[in-house]
Coordinates of C-alpha atoms and ligand atoms in Angstrom, one line a residue:
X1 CA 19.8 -1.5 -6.3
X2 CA 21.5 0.8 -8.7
X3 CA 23.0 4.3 -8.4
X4 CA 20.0 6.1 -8.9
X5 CA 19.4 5.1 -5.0
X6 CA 22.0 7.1 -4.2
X7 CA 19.9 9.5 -1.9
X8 CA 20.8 11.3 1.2
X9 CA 23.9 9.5 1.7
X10 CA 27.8 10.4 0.6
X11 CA 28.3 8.7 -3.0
X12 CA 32.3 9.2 -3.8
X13 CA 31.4 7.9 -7.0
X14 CA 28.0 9.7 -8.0
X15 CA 27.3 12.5 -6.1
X16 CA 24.0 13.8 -7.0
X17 CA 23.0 17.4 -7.6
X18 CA 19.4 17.4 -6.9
X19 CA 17.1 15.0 -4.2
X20 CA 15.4 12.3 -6.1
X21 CA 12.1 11.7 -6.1
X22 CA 10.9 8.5 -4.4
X23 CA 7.5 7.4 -3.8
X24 CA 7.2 3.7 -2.3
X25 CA 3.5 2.7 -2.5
X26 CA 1.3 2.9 -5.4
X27 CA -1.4 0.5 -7.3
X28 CA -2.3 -0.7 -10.9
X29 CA -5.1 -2.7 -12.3
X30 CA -3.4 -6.0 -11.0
X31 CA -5.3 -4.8 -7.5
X32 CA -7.6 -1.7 -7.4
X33 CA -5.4 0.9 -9.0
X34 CA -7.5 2.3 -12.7
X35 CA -4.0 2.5 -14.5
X36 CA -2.3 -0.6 -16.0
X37 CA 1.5 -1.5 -14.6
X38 CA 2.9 0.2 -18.1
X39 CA 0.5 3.4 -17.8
X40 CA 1.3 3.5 -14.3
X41 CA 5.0 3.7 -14.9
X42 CA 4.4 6.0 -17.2
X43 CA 2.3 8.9 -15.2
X44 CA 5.6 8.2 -12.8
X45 CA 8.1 9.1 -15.5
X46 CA 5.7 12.4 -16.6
X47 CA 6.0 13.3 -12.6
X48 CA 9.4 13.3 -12.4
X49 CA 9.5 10.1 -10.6
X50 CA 12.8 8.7 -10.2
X51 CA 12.0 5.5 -8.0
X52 CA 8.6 3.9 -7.7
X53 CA 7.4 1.0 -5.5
X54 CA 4.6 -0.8 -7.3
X55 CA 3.0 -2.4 -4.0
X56 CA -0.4 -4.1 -5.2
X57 CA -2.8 -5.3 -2.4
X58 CA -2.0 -8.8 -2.2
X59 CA -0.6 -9.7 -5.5
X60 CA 2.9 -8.9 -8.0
X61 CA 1.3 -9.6 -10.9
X62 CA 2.1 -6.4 -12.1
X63 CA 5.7 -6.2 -11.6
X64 CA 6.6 -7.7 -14.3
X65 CA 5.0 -5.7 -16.7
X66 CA 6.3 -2.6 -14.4
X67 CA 9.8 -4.1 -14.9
X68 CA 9.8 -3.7 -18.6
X69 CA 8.2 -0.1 -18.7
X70 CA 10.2 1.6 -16.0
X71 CA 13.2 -0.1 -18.1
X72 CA 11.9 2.0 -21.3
X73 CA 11.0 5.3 -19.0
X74 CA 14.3 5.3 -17.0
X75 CA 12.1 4.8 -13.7
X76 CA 13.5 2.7 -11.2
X77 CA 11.1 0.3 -10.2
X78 CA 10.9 -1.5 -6.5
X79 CA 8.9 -4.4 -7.3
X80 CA 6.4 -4.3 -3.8
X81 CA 3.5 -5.6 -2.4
X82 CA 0.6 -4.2 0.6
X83 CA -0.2 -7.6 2.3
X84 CA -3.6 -6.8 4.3
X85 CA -3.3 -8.3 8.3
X86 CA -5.6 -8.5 10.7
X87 CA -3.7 -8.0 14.5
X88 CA -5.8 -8.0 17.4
X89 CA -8.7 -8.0 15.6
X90 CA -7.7 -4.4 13.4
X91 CA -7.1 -4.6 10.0
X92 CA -3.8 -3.1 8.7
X93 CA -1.9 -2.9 5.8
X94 CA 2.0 -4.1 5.4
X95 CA 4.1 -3.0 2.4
X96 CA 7.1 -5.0 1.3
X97 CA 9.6 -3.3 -1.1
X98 CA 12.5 -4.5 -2.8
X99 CA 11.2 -8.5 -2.6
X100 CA 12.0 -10.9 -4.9
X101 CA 8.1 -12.1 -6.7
X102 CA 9.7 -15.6 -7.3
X103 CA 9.6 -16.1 -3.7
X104 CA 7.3 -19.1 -3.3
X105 CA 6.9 -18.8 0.0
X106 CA 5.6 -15.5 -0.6
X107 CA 3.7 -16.5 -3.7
X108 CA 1.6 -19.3 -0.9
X109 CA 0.7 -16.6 1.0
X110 CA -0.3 -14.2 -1.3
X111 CA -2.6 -16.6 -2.9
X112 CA -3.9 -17.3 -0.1
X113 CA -5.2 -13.8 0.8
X114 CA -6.6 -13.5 -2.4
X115 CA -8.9 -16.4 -1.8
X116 CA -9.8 -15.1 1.6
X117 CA -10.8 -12.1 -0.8
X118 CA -12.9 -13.8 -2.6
X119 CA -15.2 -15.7 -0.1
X120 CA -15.3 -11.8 1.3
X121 CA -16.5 -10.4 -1.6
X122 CA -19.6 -12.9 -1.8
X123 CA -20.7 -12.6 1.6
X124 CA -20.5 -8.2 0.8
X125 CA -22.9 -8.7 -2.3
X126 CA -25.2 -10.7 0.2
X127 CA -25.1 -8.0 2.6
X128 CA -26.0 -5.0 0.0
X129 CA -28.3 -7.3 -1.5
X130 CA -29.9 -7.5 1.6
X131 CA -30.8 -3.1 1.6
X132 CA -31.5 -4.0 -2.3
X133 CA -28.4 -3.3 -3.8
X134 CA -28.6 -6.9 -6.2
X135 CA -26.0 -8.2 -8.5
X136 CA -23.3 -5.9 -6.9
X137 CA -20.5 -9.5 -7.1
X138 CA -21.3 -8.9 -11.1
X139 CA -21.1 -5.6 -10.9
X140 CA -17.6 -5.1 -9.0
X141 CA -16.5 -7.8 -10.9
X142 CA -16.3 -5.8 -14.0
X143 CA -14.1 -3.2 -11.9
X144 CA -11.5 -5.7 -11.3
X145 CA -8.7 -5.7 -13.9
X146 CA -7.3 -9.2 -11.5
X147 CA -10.3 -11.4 -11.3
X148 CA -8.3 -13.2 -8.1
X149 CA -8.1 -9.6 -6.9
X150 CA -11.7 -8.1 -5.7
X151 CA -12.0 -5.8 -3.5
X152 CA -14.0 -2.7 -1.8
X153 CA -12.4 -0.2 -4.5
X154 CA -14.5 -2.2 -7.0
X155 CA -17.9 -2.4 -5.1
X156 CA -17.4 1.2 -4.6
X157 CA -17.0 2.1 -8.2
X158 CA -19.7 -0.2 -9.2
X159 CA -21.9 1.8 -7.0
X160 CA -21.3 4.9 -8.1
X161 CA -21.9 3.7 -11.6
X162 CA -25.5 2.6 -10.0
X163 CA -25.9 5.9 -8.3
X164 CA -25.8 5.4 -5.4
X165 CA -23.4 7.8 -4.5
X166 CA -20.9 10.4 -6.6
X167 CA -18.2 9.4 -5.5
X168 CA -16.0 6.3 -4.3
X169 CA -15.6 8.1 -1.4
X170 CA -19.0 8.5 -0.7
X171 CA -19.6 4.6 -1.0
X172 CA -17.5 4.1 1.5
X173 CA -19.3 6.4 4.1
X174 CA -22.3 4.8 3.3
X175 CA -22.0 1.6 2.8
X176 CA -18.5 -0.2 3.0
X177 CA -17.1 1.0 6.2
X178 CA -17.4 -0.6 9.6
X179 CA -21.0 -0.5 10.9
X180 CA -22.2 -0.2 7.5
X181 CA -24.6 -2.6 5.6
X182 CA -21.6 -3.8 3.2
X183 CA -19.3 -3.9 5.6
X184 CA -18.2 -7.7 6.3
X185 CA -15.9 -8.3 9.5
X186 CA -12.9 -10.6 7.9
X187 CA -9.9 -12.3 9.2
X188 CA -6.7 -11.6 6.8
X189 CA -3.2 -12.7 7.5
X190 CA -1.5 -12.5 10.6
X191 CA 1.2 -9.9 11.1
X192 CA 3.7 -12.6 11.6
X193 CA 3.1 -14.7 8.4
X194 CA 2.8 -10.9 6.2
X195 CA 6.5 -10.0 7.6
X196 CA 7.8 -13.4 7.2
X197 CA 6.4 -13.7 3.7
X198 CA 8.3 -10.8 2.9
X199 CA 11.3 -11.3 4.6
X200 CA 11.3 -14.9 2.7
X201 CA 11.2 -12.6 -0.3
X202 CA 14.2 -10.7 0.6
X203 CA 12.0 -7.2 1.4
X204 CA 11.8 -4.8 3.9
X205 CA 7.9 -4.8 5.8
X206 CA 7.0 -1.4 6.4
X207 CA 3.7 -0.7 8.4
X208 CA 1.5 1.3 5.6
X209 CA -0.4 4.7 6.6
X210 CA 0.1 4.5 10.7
X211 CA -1.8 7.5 11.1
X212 CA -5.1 5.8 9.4
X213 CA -5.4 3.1 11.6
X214 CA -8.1 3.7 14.9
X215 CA -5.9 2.4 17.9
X216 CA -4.5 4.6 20.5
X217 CA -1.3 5.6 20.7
X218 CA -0.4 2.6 23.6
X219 CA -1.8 0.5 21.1
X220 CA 0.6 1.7 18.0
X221 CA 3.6 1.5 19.9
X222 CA 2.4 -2.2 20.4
X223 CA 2.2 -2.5 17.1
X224 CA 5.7 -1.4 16.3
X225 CA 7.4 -3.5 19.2
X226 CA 5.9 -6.4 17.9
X227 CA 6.8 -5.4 14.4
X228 CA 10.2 -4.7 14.8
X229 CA 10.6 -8.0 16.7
X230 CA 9.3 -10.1 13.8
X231 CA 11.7 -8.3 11.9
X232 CA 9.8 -5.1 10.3
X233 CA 11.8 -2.6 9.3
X234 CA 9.8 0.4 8.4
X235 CA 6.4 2.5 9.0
X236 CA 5.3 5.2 6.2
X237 CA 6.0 8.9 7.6
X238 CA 4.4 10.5 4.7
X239 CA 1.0 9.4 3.2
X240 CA -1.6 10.8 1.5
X241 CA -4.1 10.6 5.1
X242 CA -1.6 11.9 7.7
X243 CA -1.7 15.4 8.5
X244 CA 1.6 17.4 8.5
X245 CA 1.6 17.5 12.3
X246 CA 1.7 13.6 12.1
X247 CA 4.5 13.3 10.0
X248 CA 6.3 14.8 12.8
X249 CA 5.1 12.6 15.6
X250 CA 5.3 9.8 13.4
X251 CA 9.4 10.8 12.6
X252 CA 9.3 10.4 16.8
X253 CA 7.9 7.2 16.6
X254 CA 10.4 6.1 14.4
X255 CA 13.1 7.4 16.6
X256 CA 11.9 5.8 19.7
X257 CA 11.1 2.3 17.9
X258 CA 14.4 2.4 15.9
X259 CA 12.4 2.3 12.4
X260 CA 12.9 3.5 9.1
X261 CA 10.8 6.1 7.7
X262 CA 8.9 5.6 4.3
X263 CA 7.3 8.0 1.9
X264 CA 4.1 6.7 -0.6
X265 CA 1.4 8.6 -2.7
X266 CA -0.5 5.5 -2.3
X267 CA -1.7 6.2 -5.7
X268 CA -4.8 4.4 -7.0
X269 CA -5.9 6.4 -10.4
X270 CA -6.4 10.3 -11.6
X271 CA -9.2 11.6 -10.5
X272 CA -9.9 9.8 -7.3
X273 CA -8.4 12.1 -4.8
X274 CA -5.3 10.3 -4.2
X275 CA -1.8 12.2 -3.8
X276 CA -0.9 11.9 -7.2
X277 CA 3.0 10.0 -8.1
X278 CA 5.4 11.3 -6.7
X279 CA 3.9 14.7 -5.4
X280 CA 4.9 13.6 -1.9
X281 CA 5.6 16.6 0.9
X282 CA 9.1 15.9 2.2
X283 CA 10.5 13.5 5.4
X284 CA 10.6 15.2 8.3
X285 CA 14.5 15.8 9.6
X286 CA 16.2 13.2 11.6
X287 CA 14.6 10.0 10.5
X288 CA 16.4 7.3 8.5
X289 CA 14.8 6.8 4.9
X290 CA 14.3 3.2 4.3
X291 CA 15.6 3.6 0.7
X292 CA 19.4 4.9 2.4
X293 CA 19.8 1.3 2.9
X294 CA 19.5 0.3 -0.6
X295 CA 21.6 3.8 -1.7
X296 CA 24.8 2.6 0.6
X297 CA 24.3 -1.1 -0.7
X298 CA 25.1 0.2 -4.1
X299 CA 27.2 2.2 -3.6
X300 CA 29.3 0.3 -1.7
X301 CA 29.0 -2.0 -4.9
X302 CA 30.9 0.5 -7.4
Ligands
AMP401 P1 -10.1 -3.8 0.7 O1 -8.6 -4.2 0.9 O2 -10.7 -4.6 -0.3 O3 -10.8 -3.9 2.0 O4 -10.1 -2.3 0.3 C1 -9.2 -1.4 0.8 C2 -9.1 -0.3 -0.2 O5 -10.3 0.5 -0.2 C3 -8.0 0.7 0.2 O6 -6.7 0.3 -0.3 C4 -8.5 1.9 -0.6 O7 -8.1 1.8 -1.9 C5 -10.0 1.8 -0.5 N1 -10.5 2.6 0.6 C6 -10.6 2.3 1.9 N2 -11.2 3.3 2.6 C7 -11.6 4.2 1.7 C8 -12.3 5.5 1.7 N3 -12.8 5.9 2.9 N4 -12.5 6.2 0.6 C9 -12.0 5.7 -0.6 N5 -11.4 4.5 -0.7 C10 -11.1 3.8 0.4
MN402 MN1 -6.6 0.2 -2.5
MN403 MN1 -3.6 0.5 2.4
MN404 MN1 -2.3 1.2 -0.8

């Protein structure tokens, strides 16, 4: 990591006269983000970004092209990944920052999501087909900017453009949430092989948006045992669902279960009610930011 990830920490070398901006969890077209990896760096740069996490559901293909524009935008780029689990029958979201995409043991696994995705996606086009929604696989299809990549973002905007609904939002009230007619029950990777993937990779797992997840609060804090025992290292604090009261029981639960705190817009496109880049509230006091790490590695390094 360079300099610029000097944040929150003492720098004898580069002290910094202003906080950095830092958002760790954002999408592009190589999942079901509407911006390409390039535009997407971009928006960042416009923001004010300083660092950005590209973390794609179940795929890097972006990061490459991310590479080259944060390069040309003086962005620093976290090349990422949000690996989708199922544990104990919930499905959850990991994010892996600062992993190395040549990784082939996380390239396996990856791949192997995506193919789950796509048997998924077939049996949710028989389901809507079933209350008469036909030739919604065709349909989404054309949402996807990563044919490997198909997923409920681009059944949802397919079915707005049918109109169904106004809004992606709405699509997923009606229609692609549990207990819904689109809605298809599917086993994703296990929490182990999502934090071994990305500790194969070099990363750091981070459990993605805590606070959206329905379990109870005995059930989160099994979560995070198990998670720190595999070898996680982070949970999101700040995201664009939690409420500002749950940033600060979330800072607790990092406290208690010895994790880093993470910060992400979870960006997916303008105009879809997302947190836009970077416009992230800040961490609550007396957690550890998982990019600190990174900022006394280089540092070190001068
Ligand atoms: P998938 O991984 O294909 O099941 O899709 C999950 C994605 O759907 C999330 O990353 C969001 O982009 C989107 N999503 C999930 N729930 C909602 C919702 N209630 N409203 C809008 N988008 C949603
Ligand atoms: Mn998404
Ligand atoms: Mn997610
Ligand atoms: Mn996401």
């Amino acid at each position: 990591m360079t300099d610029l990830l000097c944040f929150g920490v003492q720098c004898s070398t580069q002290p910094l006269s202003r906080v950095l901006s830092v958002d760790l969890h954002a999408h592009s077209t190589a999942s079901d983000g509407l911006l390409s990896p390039a535009s997407l760096i971009r928006r960042a740069a416009e923001n004010g970004v300083d660092v950005l996490a590209l973390t794609d559901h179940d795929e890097t293909g972006g990061v490459a092209e991310a590479t080259e524009a944060a390069k040309a935008c003086g962005v620093r780029l976290v090349p990422g990944v949000e690996i989708s689990v199922t544990w104990r029958g919930t499905t959850i979201h990991i994010v892996g920052l600062d992993i190395d995409t040549r990784c082939e043991a996380l390239q396996a696994g990856l791949a192997s999501v995506r193919r789950g995705r796509q048997t998924r996606a077939t049996r949710i086009a028989a389901d809507l087909a079933r209350v008469g929604i036909v030739d919604s696989l065709e349909g989404a299809s054309r949402y996807a900017g990563n044919p490997e990549l198909i997923g409920r973002t681009h059944f949802a905007r397919y079915l707005v453009e049918c109109g169904l609904a106004s809004e992606p939002r709405d699509v997923f009230k009606r229609y692609l949430s549990e207990g819904k007619p689109g809605f298809v029950l599917h086993e994703w990777a296990s929490l182990e092989s999502a934090v071994s993937w990305i500790r194969a990779a070099g990363g750091a797992a981070v459990i993605a948006h805590p606070g959206r997840y329905r379990v109870t609060s005995q059930k989160l804090a099994d979560l995070a045992r198990e998670f720190r025992d595999l070898g996680g290292t982070g949970i999101e604090v700040v995201a664009p669902s939690h409420r500002p009261d749950q940033f600060v029981a979330l800072a607790r639960f990092c406290r208690a279960w010895d994790l880093k705190a993470s910060a992400g817009s979870d960006f997916h496109g303008p105009g879809e009610q997302y947190l836009d880049l970077g416009r992230l509230p800040a961490l609550p006091h007396g957690v550890t930011p998982i990019w600190a790490d990174w900022a006394a590695a280089s540092c070190g390094a001068h």
